XYZ file of C-alpha atoms in Angstrom:
561
model
C 118.176 100.765 103.849
C 117.106 97.106 104.012
C 114.035 96.817 106.249
C 115.310 93.657 107.916
C 118.557 95.411 108.800
C 116.577 98.270 110.247
C 114.498 95.955 112.327
C 117.388 93.802 113.564
C 118.267 96.746 115.804
C 114.961 96.375 117.638
C 115.536 92.730 118.502
C 119.017 93.483 119.842
C 117.566 96.271 121.942
C 114.810 93.997 123.241
C 117.401 91.421 124.360
C 119.603 94.010 126.069
C 116.611 95.532 127.834
C 115.505 92.096 129.042
C 118.958 91.432 130.476
C 119.292 94.831 132.118
C 115.689 95.403 133.181
C 115.129 96.282 136.795
C 112.124 94.211 137.725
C 110.785 96.729 140.176
C 107.479 95.650 141.646
C 104.954 98.467 141.940
C 101.574 98.316 143.647
C 98.898 100.820 142.637
C 96.363 100.681 145.455
C 93.170 102.365 146.665
C 91.845 103.166 143.220
C 88.895 102.498 140.988
C 90.312 100.284 138.258
C 88.164 99.933 135.149
C 89.939 97.044 133.455
C 88.024 96.638 130.152
C 88.175 92.936 130.998
C 84.661 91.481 130.928
C 85.622 88.741 133.387
C 86.797 91.279 135.989
C 85.578 94.756 134.995
C 86.390 96.528 138.284
C 89.204 96.305 140.807
C 90.918 98.407 143.478
C 94.596 97.540 143.025
C 97.071 96.643 140.308
C 100.568 95.234 140.797
C 103.181 95.446 138.071
C 106.538 93.721 137.848
C 108.936 94.952 135.221
C 106.819 95.866 132.201
C 104.002 93.379 132.881
C 100.885 93.349 135.033
C 101.218 90.780 137.827
C 97.974 91.172 139.785
C 94.564 92.839 139.504
C 92.150 92.693 142.439
C 91.089 94.142 145.775
C 93.076 96.164 148.299
C 92.755 93.237 150.682
C 94.129 90.685 148.215
C 96.981 92.927 147.083
C 98.729 92.704 150.442
C 100.199 89.277 149.630
C 102.023 90.865 146.641
C 103.596 93.664 148.685
C 107.005 93.322 150.303
C 109.550 95.760 151.708
C 110.949 96.303 148.201
C 107.611 97.045 146.570
C 106.983 100.609 145.455
C 103.489 101.672 146.564
C 101.452 104.332 144.763
C 98.199 105.403 146.405
C 95.648 106.280 143.714
C 93.453 108.001 146.324
C 90.270 106.733 144.749
C 91.090 107.983 141.242
C 89.986 106.127 138.132
C 92.612 104.011 136.376
C 92.104 102.783 132.812
C 94.255 100.887 130.306
C 96.577 103.234 128.414
C 94.816 104.785 125.443
C 95.630 103.321 122.021
C 95.181 105.852 119.234
C 94.296 103.928 116.082
C 95.074 106.751 113.651
C 97.820 109.356 113.973
C 100.414 111.081 111.828
C 102.767 111.017 114.757
C 106.045 112.611 113.701
C 104.129 114.974 111.426
C 102.304 115.933 114.610
C 105.634 116.564 116.281
C 106.655 118.899 113.468
C 103.313 120.644 113.844
C 103.878 121.097 117.590
C 107.271 122.656 116.954
C 106.220 124.715 113.929
C 103.644 127.067 112.460
C 100.104 126.814 113.845
C 97.411 128.766 111.996
C 94.511 126.975 113.658
C 93.758 129.822 116.121
C 92.974 132.180 113.215
C 89.301 133.167 113.131
C 89.565 135.511 110.152
C 91.692 136.232 107.085
C 93.328 139.101 108.977
C 94.333 136.837 111.877
C 95.607 134.205 109.418
C 97.846 136.814 107.784
C 99.076 138.225 111.096
C 100.002 134.816 112.566
C 101.952 133.970 109.423
C 103.680 137.366 109.438
C 104.740 136.936 113.055
C 106.059 133.446 112.389
C 108.110 134.550 109.404
C 109.502 137.487 111.378
C 110.850 135.097 114.023
C 111.845 132.232 111.727
C 112.984 133.828 108.483
C 116.218 132.019 107.646
C 115.526 131.278 103.994
C 113.978 127.848 104.612
C 110.540 126.775 103.456
C 107.609 127.811 105.611
C 105.477 124.726 106.165
C 102.956 123.506 108.744
C 99.695 125.407 108.855
C 96.641 123.604 110.274
C 94.328 126.405 109.122
C 90.577 125.999 108.755
C 88.699 128.610 106.732
C 85.405 127.202 108.018
C 86.252 128.807 111.380
C 86.702 132.267 109.826
C 84.122 135.033 109.917
C 84.084 134.958 106.098
C 84.319 131.307 105.089
C 86.294 131.675 101.882
C 89.435 129.818 100.890
C 92.700 131.739 101.237
C 94.700 132.617 98.125
C 98.315 133.298 97.258
C 97.488 136.993 96.901
C 96.836 137.132 100.656
C 100.401 136.196 101.498
C 102.506 137.109 98.450
C 103.223 140.713 99.521
C 105.291 139.604 102.540
C 106.616 136.251 101.225
C 108.130 137.248 97.879
C 111.450 135.482 98.434
C 110.274 132.813 100.892
C 108.626 129.601 99.652
C 105.412 128.923 101.593
C 103.345 125.730 101.620
C 100.816 125.559 104.465
C 98.228 122.821 104.833
C 94.595 122.949 105.844
C 93.981 121.067 109.097
C 92.638 117.943 107.346
C 95.822 117.521 105.289
C 93.924 117.303 101.988
C 94.363 120.892 100.888
C 97.193 123.422 101.086
C 98.015 127.003 100.164
C 101.212 127.738 98.230
C 102.491 131.251 97.595
C 103.618 132.413 94.154
C 107.271 131.682 94.899
C 106.504 128.072 95.839
C 104.332 127.640 92.737
C 107.180 129.004 90.601
C 109.703 126.600 92.144
C 107.297 123.727 91.475
C 106.710 124.860 87.875
C 102.959 125.286 88.388
C 101.363 127.753 85.949
C 97.949 128.372 84.421
C 98.805 125.733 81.829
C 99.687 122.997 84.334
C 97.013 120.267 84.265
C 95.664 118.827 87.521
C 97.152 115.395 88.250
C 95.029 112.271 88.684
C 93.391 112.342 92.112
C 94.207 116.012 92.662
C 93.141 119.532 91.766
C 95.023 122.741 91.045
C 92.408 125.360 91.846
C 92.439 128.139 89.241
C 90.783 131.530 89.017
C 87.612 131.211 86.929
C 88.329 134.442 85.052
C 92.108 134.467 84.572
C 92.886 130.767 84.743
C 95.802 131.496 87.063
C 96.433 129.175 90.032
C 94.933 130.588 93.220
C 97.558 128.832 95.338
C 95.125 126.195 96.601
C 96.178 122.629 95.816
C 94.033 119.624 96.704
C 95.088 116.036 97.422
C 97.533 114.655 94.808
C 98.151 118.136 93.421
C 99.967 118.917 96.666
C 102.667 116.430 95.662
C 103.806 118.845 92.943
C 105.111 121.073 95.739
C 105.911 118.605 98.517
C 108.217 116.706 96.158
C 110.567 119.686 95.981
C 110.565 120.661 99.673
C 113.869 119.645 101.313
C 113.498 116.991 103.984
C 114.225 117.646 107.648
C 117.515 116.712 109.282
C 117.921 113.666 111.538
C 118.053 115.993 114.531
C 114.777 117.655 113.519
C 113.115 114.245 113.169
C 114.227 113.284 116.673
C 112.998 116.615 118.075
C 109.624 116.166 116.384
C 109.249 112.598 117.685
C 110.085 113.711 121.232
C 107.557 116.559 121.009
C 104.874 114.093 119.885
C 105.779 111.608 122.635
C 105.554 114.343 125.265
C 102.079 115.156 123.980
C 101.139 111.470 124.178
C 102.379 111.227 127.788
C 100.317 114.240 128.757
C 97.157 112.648 127.388
C 97.698 109.069 128.572
C 98.298 107.695 125.066
C 100.638 104.711 125.310
C 100.251 103.198 121.824
C 99.645 104.658 118.388
C 99.021 103.449 114.871
C 101.142 105.702 112.680
C 99.789 106.724 109.269
C 102.495 109.312 108.534
C 104.121 107.638 105.624
C 103.224 108.977 102.176
C 106.445 107.836 100.496
C 108.919 105.016 100.966
C 111.602 107.537 101.939
C 109.466 109.130 104.646
C 108.642 105.675 106.027
C 112.299 104.727 106.361
C 113.295 108.095 107.846
C 110.617 107.842 110.516
C 111.308 104.183 111.255
C 114.967 105.068 111.727
C 113.915 107.839 114.102
C 111.863 105.464 116.241
C 114.661 102.924 116.331
C 117.226 105.569 117.297
C 114.997 106.527 120.234
C 114.463 102.888 121.179
C 118.207 102.259 121.087
C 118.606 104.947 123.757
C 115.581 103.600 125.701
C 113.718 106.854 125.053
C 110.694 105.496 123.213
C 107.638 106.096 125.409
C 104.897 104.960 123.068
C 104.289 101.704 121.197
C 104.139 102.164 117.443
C 102.361 100.183 114.761
C 103.602 101.464 111.397
C 101.917 101.749 107.993
C 103.898 101.671 104.730
C 102.419 103.305 101.612
C 100.703 100.666 99.508
C 102.756 101.602 96.440
C 105.863 100.160 98.145
C 104.271 97.023 99.630
C 106.506 94.678 97.599
C 109.488 95.713 99.747
C 107.859 94.040 102.741
C 107.038 90.928 100.739
C 110.547 90.684 99.317
C 112.098 90.417 102.794
C 109.412 88.099 104.142
C 107.652 90.514 106.478
C 103.988 89.822 107.253
C 101.440 91.446 109.537
C 102.336 92.093 113.172
C 106.082 91.696 112.615
C 108.242 93.128 115.373
C 108.397 93.457 119.132
C 106.366 95.135 121.856
C 107.549 98.613 120.843
C 107.612 98.752 117.025
C 105.623 96.739 114.490
C 105.698 96.394 110.702
C 103.518 94.482 108.267
C 100.709 96.932 107.577
C 100.160 99.140 104.528
C 97.952 102.139 103.806
C 96.126 103.408 100.735
C 93.900 106.373 99.937
C 90.523 105.999 98.237
C 89.491 109.673 98.295
C 90.068 113.062 99.946
C 88.208 114.892 102.714
C 84.832 116.511 103.314
C 86.350 119.866 104.262
C 88.217 120.033 100.965
C 85.136 118.797 99.065
C 87.210 115.897 97.751
C 85.562 113.044 99.689
C 84.020 110.784 97.032
C 80.211 110.434 97.066
C 77.533 108.698 95.016
C 75.582 111.959 94.940
C 76.981 115.429 94.250
C 77.899 118.019 96.857
C 74.991 120.195 97.950
C 76.824 123.437 97.162
C 78.275 122.234 93.831
C 76.194 119.978 91.599
C 79.194 119.260 89.346
C 81.346 117.881 92.160
C 81.137 114.299 93.432
C 84.559 114.366 95.072
C 87.888 112.925 93.961
C 88.638 109.201 93.863
C 92.355 108.637 94.337
C 94.360 107.879 91.208
C 95.090 104.286 92.346
C 91.337 103.683 92.551
C 90.777 105.023 89.037
C 93.685 103.237 87.369
C 93.029 99.878 89.033
C 96.287 99.689 90.954
C 94.572 99.602 94.336
C 92.649 96.407 93.619
C 95.694 94.744 92.026
C 98.056 95.727 94.849
C 95.550 94.911 97.595
C 94.948 91.400 96.218
C 98.682 90.711 96.089
C 99.444 92.258 99.498
C 96.626 90.338 101.178
C 97.798 87.100 99.575
C 101.133 87.664 101.344
C 99.390 88.383 104.662
C 100.018 92.100 104.877
C 97.344 94.039 106.724
C 95.632 96.673 104.573
C 94.281 100.008 105.818
C 92.409 102.326 103.461
C 91.449 105.965 103.928
C 87.833 106.317 102.734
C 85.549 109.182 103.811
C 82.748 109.589 101.238
C 80.053 106.927 100.870
C 81.187 105.894 97.377
C 84.802 105.579 98.531
C 83.726 103.380 101.446
C 81.477 101.221 99.268
C 84.184 100.833 96.620
C 86.686 99.634 99.224
C 84.148 97.162 100.625
C 83.670 95.834 97.079
C 87.427 95.277 96.912
C 87.373 93.405 100.230
C 84.642 91.125 98.881
C 86.827 90.315 95.897
C 89.870 89.712 98.109
C 87.929 87.316 100.345
C 86.594 85.481 97.310
C 89.915 85.102 95.470
C 92.489 84.780 98.280
C 92.865 82.092 100.961
C 91.113 82.873 104.229
C 93.181 84.300 107.087
C 92.802 86.683 110.015
C 93.348 89.760 107.814
C 91.789 92.510 110.012
C 91.320 94.850 107.068
C 90.807 98.497 108.140
C 88.764 101.282 106.640
C 90.061 104.535 108.093
C 87.532 107.323 108.814
C 84.403 105.867 107.111
C 82.643 109.112 107.998
C 79.760 108.882 105.518
C 77.954 105.698 104.550
C 75.016 104.315 102.698
C 72.909 102.546 105.360
C 73.203 99.173 103.626
C 76.991 99.246 103.839
C 77.119 99.226 107.652
C 76.190 95.544 107.833
C 78.783 94.773 105.144
C 81.556 95.792 107.550
C 80.424 93.072 109.953
C 79.870 90.487 107.235
C 83.331 91.084 105.759
C 85.119 91.395 109.112
C 86.341 94.902 108.297
C 87.506 97.035 111.216
C 86.375 100.648 111.147
C 88.973 103.084 112.505
C 87.185 106.323 113.364
C 87.991 109.707 114.886
C 85.084 111.087 116.948
C 86.818 114.435 117.509
C 86.308 115.274 113.816
C 82.579 115.433 114.435
C 82.993 118.393 116.790
C 84.008 120.761 113.985
C 82.818 118.963 110.840
C 79.315 118.785 112.256
C 79.135 122.582 112.181
C 79.226 122.784 108.397
C 78.662 119.245 107.051
C 75.045 119.953 106.109
C 76.234 122.737 103.824
C 78.405 120.187 101.997
C 76.143 117.137 101.785
C 72.618 118.147 102.833
C 70.492 117.048 105.777
C 69.585 113.539 104.608
C 73.172 112.289 104.437
C 73.848 113.539 107.975
C 71.867 110.541 109.270
C 74.729 108.221 108.356
C 77.631 110.480 109.343
C 79.944 108.940 111.976
C 77.394 106.160 112.743
C 79.124 104.642 115.787
C 76.075 103.153 117.461
C 74.932 101.561 114.212
C 78.379 100.040 113.748
C 78.435 98.559 117.245
C 74.875 97.239 117.004
C 75.797 95.544 113.731
C 78.719 93.800 115.419
C 81.448 95.833 113.727
C 84.785 96.176 115.543
C 85.263 99.933 116.093
C 88.668 101.421 116.957
C 89.056 105.026 118.080
C 91.804 107.474 117.177
C 92.309 111.155 116.513
C 94.088 111.814 113.195
C 96.573 113.915 115.184
C 97.729 116.576 114.299
C 94.565 117.226 112.304
C 92.955 117.450 115.752
C 94.273 117.190 119.301
C 95.745 113.899 120.512
C 93.598 114.212 123.666
C 91.368 111.087 123.999
C 89.005 112.948 126.335
C 87.668 114.988 123.417
C 87.060 111.839 121.400
C 85.293 110.112 124.301
C 83.215 113.237 124.923
C 82.141 113.396 121.277
C 81.316 109.689 121.095
C 78.912 109.928 124.038
C 77.461 113.422 123.425
C 77.904 114.281 119.708
C 77.728 117.980 120.687
C 79.215 120.160 117.945
C 81.417 123.106 118.868
C 78.932 125.688 117.558
C 76.528 124.833 120.402
C 73.675 124.085 117.987
C 73.352 120.401 118.912
C 73.064 120.222 122.722
C 71.360 116.810 122.466
C 73.848 115.622 119.883
C 74.056 115.688 116.098
C 72.041 112.616 115.073
C 71.739 111.583 118.753
C 70.696 108.031 117.880
C 74.371 107.399 117.106
C 75.640 108.241 120.617
C 77.277 105.357 122.495
C 77.936 104.583 126.169
C 81.128 105.694 127.888
C 81.970 102.030 128.559
C 81.776 101.237 124.847
C 83.755 104.363 124.009
C 86.573 103.389 126.391
C 86.694 99.904 124.871
C 86.960 101.421 121.383
C 89.923 103.486 122.592
C 91.706 100.569 124.271
C 90.955 96.891 123.640
C 89.376 97.391 120.210
C 92.317 99.501 119.068
C 94.662 96.783 120.352
C 92.686 94.237 118.328
C 93.048 96.429 115.249
C 96.824 95.885 115.411
C 96.733 92.172 116.404
C 97.748 93.023 119.986
C 94.621 92.327 122.053
C 96.405 89.541 123.947
C 99.221 91.891 124.966
C 97.524 95.200 125.772
C 94.246 97.115 125.733
C 92.957 95.886 129.088
C 94.275 95.627 132.635
C 94.877 91.906 133.122
C 97.698 89.790 134.594
C 100.304 89.036 131.960
C 99.560 92.049 129.794
C 101.863 95.013 129.252
C 101.773 97.513 132.100
C 100.413 100.545 130.204
C 97.830 102.507 132.200
C 96.431 105.965 132.772
C 94.941 107.634 135.860
C 92.347 110.416 135.513
C 91.385 113.253 137.839
C 87.643 112.568 137.440
C 85.576 109.409 137.097
C 84.365 109.535 133.500
C 82.139 106.506 134.185
C 79.897 108.499 136.514
C 80.269 112.238 135.832
C 77.940 114.211 133.569
C 79.093 113.293 130.024
C 79.361 116.944 129.017
C 82.213 117.303 131.547
C 84.327 114.516 130.063
C 86.138 116.879 127.695
C 87.592 118.745 130.691
C 88.975 115.669 132.481
C 92.762 115.642 132.886
C 95.353 112.888 133.115
C 96.931 112.592 136.574
C 99.433 109.865 135.729
C 100.601 107.868 132.706
C 102.272 104.485 133.182
C 104.183 102.940 130.272
C 106.066 99.663 130.338
C 105.582 99.540 134.109
C 107.122 102.980 134.697
C 105.410 106.231 135.607
C 106.377 108.485 132.696
C 104.058 111.415 133.420
C 102.652 112.985 136.554
C 100.494 116.100 136.368
C 101.788 119.159 138.156
C 99.770 120.069 141.224
């Protein structure tokens, strides 16, 4: 479907909503408002009218904005913040995860098998078994699963279940057969078919681009299933006070259009309760250019004009691309993506940037990050200057000299602090102690003047911003071995962490003048918490709950008492 036709729907909806909007005035009083506005950091009351903020100030001043028709909500001293803006999600994929198979609770091979057995028993209708979210690093014996583990009870059911990071999956023998994968099948560029060292047979583990051999034959979900998944994800966002997301879900042009159609169908029925900034796969960027779309195209609910590429894989799958080899495998330096190796990334990025499309690149290993920064240098040198706001997503491992290059080149770093909670348990085994010093270096980024945006990578980890804030200020890994924080010099203040999760994330999508702080004229997206995360012991932040979520001036979530 033509992208302009798709997007025309949004503008019609925006007009109808403007005509029909009930400009209810609501006063939120008697609170502690942390605005993330340097000119007025604290307030007691906020007044909204329609979907915009009208007033921010004291309880005394607010009285002049209150009339008999004003709805009054007493915050009872609770802390109000701007709505959280998650700079990196796979949103509808997260919805499918919430409504599907979850292997994350498994702490052993036996539990992994039992959870899958139970799921198949309840869901066996001949369709593919997908989902997963497993993590072998949490098992008592930290070995990768194999098809032999699940073949005995999945002989006639195709199974393809991903590791939690999305860069590795397990396929059973039936799925491998349907995909035509045998011992003679070569690994594709940017991917790996793991094979038994003795027999040469596939083990069932596929990494990065090798997963496409199976995903390309899995039937897509129905329109109804897409809507159900989006609603499940939105309900999760409400619960955690997330009012905007940057969506990285799209790996193909078809998946992009299906998900965009889903969002627009929800918006048409006024059911969209999160603002969405979309990312098209870089391989299809010419479609945006051909219809004249540039960065930040759209309305307050849905935006186009941004594209995403992959430079490498993940640390957990040992496919993140490094200058030095992995500590546990001296032959492995990780896997650069095929578009990095064949030169397409640089060619496409230069052309896309020339047409003012925003570029976001997944890069985790230090060589992947450095290679992308090299590309940005070339883009800035060859293309006309503009406010490009280039992203590097993740940037988990860096050479120290590359941190200042982010600032020099104006590259935004989009990071996910929650990853550190689990990855920090086993990262040293992968990359050694020395490289830990520049793992998730948030404080170094901020000190260098780099714009840092926070997200989660949901559903790789929970959508809950409290876990990300907790990790940014404590860096305490889940194994309890780092009570003072893993590389504690990289901890940041709670104030900086909140800004990274709100105003900085808004900046990352060209929306800092519309949202990300509580100021008159901005969109009325806010969240109220049950504890004051500005003053409580930082180790308690992870347990803080959302009391209320306000989106577009309406209360869309209230915690049950």
